[in-house]
Short mmCIF file of N, CA, C and O in Angstrom, two decimals:
data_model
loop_
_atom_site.label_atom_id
_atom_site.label_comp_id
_atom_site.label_asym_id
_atom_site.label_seq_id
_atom_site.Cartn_x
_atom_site.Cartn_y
_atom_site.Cartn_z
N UNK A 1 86.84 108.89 107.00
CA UNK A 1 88.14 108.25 107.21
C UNK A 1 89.22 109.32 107.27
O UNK A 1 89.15 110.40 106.68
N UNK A 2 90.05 109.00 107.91
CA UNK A 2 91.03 110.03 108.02
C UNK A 2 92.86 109.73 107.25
O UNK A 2 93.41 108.63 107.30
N UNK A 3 93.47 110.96 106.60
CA UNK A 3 93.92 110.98 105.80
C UNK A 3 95.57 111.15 106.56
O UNK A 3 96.57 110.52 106.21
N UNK A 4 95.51 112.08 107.57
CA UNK A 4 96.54 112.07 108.02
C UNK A 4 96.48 112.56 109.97
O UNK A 4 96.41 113.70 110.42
N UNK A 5 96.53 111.58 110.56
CA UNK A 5 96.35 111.88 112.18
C UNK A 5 98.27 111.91 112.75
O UNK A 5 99.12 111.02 112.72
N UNK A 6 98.32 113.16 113.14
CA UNK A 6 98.84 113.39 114.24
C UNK A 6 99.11 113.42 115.76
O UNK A 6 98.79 114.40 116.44
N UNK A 7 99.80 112.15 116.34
CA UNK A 7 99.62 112.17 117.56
C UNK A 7 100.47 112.33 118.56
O UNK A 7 101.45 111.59 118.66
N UNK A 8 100.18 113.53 119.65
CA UNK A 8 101.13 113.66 120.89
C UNK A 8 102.95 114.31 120.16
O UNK A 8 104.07 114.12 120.65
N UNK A 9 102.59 115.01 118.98
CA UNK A 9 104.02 115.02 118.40
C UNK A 9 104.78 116.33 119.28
O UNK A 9 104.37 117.49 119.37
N UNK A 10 105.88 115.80 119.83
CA UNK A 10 107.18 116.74 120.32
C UNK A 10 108.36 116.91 119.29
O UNK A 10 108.72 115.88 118.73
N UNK A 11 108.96 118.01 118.99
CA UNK A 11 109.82 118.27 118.43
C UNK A 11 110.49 119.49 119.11
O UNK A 11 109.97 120.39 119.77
N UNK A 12 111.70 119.31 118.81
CA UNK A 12 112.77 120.03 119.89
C UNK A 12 113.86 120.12 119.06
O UNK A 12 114.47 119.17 118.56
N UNK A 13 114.08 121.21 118.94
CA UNK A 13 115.63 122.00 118.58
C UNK A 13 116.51 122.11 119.62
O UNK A 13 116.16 123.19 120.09
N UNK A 14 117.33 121.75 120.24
CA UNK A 14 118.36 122.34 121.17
C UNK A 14 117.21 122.77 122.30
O UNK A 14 116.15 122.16 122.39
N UNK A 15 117.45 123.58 122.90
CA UNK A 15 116.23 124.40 124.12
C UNK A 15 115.01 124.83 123.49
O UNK A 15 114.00 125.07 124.16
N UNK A 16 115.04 124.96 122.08
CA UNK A 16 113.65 124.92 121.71
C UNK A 16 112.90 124.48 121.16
O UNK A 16 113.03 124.10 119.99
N UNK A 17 111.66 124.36 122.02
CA UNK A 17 110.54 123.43 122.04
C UNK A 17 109.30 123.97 120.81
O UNK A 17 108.43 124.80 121.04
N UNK A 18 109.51 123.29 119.60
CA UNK A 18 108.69 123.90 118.59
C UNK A 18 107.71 123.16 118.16
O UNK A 18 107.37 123.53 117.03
N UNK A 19 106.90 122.01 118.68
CA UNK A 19 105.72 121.10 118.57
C UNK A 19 105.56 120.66 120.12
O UNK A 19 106.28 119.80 120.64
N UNK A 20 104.90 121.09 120.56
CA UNK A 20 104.68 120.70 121.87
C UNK A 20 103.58 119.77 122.32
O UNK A 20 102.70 120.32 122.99
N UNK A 21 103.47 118.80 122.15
CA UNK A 21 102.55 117.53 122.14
C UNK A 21 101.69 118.09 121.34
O UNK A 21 100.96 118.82 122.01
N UNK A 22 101.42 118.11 120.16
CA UNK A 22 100.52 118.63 119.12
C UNK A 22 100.03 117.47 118.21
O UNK A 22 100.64 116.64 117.54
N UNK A 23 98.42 117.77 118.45
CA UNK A 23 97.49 116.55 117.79
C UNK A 23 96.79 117.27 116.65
O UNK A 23 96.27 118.37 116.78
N UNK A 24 96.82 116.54 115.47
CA UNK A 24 95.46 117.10 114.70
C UNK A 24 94.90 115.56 113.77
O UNK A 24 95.41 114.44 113.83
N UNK A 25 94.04 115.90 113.18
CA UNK A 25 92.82 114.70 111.89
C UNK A 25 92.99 115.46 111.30
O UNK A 25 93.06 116.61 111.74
N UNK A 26 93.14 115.16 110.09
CA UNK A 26 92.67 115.80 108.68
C UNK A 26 92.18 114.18 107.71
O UNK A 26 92.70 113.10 107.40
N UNK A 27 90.94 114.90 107.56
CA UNK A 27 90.07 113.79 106.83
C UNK A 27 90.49 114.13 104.87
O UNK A 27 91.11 115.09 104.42
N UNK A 28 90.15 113.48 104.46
CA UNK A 28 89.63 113.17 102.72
C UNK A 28 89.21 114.33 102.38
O UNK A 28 89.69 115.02 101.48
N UNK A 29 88.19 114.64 103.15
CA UNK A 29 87.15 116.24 102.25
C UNK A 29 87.70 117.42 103.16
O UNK A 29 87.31 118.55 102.84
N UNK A 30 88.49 117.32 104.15
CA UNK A 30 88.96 118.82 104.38
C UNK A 30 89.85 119.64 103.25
O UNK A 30 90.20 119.09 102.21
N UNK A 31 90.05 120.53 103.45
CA UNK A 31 90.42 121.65 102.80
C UNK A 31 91.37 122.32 103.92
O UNK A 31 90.64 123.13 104.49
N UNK A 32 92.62 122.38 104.48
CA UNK A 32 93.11 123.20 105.55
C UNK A 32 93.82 124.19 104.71
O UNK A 32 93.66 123.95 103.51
N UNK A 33 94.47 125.09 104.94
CA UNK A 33 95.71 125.56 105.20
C UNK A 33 96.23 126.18 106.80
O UNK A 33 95.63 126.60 107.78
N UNK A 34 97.58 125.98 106.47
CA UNK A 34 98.45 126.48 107.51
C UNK A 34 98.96 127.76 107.69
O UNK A 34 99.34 128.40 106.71
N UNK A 35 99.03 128.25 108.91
CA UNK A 35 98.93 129.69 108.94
C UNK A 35 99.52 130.43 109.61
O UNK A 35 98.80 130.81 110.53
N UNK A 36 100.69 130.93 109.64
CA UNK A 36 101.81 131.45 111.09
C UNK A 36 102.74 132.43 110.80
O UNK A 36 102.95 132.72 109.62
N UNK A 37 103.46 133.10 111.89
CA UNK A 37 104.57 133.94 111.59
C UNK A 37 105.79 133.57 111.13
O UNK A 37 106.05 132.43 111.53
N UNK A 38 106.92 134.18 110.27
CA UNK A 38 107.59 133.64 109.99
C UNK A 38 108.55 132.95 111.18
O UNK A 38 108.78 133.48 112.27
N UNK A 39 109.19 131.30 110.58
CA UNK A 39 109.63 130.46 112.09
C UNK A 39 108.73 130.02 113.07
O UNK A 39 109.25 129.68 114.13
N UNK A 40 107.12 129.91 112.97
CA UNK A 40 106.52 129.75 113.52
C UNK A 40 107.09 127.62 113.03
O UNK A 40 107.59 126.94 113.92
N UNK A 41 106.94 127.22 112.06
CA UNK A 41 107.32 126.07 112.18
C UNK A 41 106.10 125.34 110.77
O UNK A 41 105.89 124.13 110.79
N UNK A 42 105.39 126.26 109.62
CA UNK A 42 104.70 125.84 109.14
C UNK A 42 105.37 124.94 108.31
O UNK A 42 104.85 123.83 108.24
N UNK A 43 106.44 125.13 107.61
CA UNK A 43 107.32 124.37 106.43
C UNK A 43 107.95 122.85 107.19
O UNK A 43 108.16 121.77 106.65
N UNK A 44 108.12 123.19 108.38
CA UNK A 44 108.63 121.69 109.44
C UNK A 44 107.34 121.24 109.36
O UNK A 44 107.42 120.30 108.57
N UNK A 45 106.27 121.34 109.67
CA UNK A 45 104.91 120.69 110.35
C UNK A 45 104.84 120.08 108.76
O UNK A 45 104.45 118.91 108.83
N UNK A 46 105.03 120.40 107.65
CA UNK A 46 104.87 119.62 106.18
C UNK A 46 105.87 118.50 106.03
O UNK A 46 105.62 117.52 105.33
N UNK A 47 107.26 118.68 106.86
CA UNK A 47 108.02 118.07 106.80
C UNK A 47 108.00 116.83 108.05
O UNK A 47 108.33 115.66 107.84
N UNK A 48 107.77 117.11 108.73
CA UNK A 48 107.08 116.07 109.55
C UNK A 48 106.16 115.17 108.98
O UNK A 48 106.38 113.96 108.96
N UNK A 49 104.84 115.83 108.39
CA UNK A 49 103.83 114.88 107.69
C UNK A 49 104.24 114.32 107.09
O UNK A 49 104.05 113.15 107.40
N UNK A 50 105.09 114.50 105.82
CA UNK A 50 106.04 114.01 104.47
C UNK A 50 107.33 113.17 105.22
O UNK A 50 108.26 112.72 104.54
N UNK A 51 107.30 113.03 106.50
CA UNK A 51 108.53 112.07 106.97
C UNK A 51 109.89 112.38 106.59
O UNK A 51 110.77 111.51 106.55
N UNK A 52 110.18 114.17 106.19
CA UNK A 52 111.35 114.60 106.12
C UNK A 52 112.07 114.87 107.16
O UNK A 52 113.18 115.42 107.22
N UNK A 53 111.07 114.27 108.39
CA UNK A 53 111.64 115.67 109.78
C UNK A 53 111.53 114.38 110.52
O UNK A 53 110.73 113.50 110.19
N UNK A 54 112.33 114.30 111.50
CA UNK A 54 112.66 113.38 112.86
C UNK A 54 111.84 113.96 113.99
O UNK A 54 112.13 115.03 114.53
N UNK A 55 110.90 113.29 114.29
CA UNK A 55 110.04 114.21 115.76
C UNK A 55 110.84 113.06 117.00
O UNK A 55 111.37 111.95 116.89
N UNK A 56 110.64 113.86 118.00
CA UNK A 56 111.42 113.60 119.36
C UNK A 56 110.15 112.73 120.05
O UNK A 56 110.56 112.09 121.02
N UNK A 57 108.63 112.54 119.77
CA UNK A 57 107.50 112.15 120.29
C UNK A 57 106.68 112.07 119.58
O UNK A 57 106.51 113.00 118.78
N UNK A 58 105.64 110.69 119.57
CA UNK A 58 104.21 110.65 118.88
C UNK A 58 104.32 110.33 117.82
O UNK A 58 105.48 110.23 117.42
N UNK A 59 103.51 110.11 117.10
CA UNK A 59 102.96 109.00 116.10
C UNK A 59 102.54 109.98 114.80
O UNK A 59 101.88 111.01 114.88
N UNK A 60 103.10 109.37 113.60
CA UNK A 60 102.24 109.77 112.58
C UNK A 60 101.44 108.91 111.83
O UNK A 60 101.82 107.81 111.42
N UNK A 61 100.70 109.22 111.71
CA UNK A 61 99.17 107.99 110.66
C UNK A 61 98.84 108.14 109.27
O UNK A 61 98.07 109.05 109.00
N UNK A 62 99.23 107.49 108.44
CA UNK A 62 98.64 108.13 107.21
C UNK A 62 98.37 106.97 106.55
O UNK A 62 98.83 105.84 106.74
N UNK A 63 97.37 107.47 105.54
CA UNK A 63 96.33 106.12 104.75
C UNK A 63 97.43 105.72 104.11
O UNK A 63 98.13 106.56 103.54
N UNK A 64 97.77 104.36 104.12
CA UNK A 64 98.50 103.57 103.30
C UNK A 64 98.38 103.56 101.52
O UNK A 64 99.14 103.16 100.63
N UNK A 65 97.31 104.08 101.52
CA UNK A 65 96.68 103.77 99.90
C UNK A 65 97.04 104.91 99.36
O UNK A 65 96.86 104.98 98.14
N UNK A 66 97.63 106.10 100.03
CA UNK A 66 97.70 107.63 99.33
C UNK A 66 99.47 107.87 99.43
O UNK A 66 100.41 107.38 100.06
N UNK A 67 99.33 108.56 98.77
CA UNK A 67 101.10 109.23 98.44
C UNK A 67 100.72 110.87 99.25
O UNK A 67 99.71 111.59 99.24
N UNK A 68 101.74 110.97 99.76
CA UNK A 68 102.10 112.66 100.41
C UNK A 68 103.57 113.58 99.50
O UNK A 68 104.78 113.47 99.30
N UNK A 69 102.92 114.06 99.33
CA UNK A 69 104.34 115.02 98.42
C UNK A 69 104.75 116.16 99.51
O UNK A 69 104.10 116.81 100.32
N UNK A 70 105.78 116.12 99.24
CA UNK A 70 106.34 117.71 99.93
C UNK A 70 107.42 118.32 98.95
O UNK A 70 108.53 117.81 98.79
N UNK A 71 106.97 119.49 98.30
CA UNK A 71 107.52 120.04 97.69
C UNK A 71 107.98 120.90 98.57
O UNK A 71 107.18 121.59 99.21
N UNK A 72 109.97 121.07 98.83
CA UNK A 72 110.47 122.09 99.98
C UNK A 72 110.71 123.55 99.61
O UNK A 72 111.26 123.72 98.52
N UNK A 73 110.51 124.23 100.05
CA UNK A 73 110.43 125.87 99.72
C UNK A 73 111.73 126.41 99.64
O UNK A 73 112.40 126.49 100.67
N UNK A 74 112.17 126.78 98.56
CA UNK A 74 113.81 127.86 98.60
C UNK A 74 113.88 128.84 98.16
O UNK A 74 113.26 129.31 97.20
N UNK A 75 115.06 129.54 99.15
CA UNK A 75 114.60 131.16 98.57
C UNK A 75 115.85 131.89 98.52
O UNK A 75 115.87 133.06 98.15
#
C-alpha cells in the first residue's frame, strides 16, 4: 500500500520552474532520503508533502489513517 503518491506535480516560482511534472510512491516499508544541491528544492518537496506549499499542478495522496509531520529547517 502506498503511503504517500505524488502526481504530475508543477510548481513555479515567478519564471522558475522548480517541480516539473514530478511523480513518485513511497510505500510503508521504504526507507528514502532526499538528496540535492543547495536550492535544489529538497525542504519545498517536504513542504509540499506536509501541505505547507501551494503546487501550481497534480495531486497529492496520502493514507488517511497516518499523520505527516514537517519539522521546518532554520538557520
Amino acid at each position: 500500500a502506498h503511503m504517500i503518491i505524488l502526481r504530475d506535480i508543477l510548481l513555479q516560482f515567478g519564471e522558475r520552474t522548480l517541480f516539473d511534472h514530478i511523480n513518485a510512491h513511497i510505500t510503508f516499508d521504504q526507507k528514502i532520503g532526499i538528496v540535492g544541491r543547495n536550492g535544489a528544492g529538497k525542504s519545498t518537496l517536504l513542504e509540499v508533502i506536509s501541505r505547507h506549499q501551494h503546487i501550481d499542478e497534480g495531486e497529492i495522496v496520502t493514507d488517511k489513517k497516518k499523520t505527516i509531520a514537517y519539522f521546518p529547517q532554520h538557520i
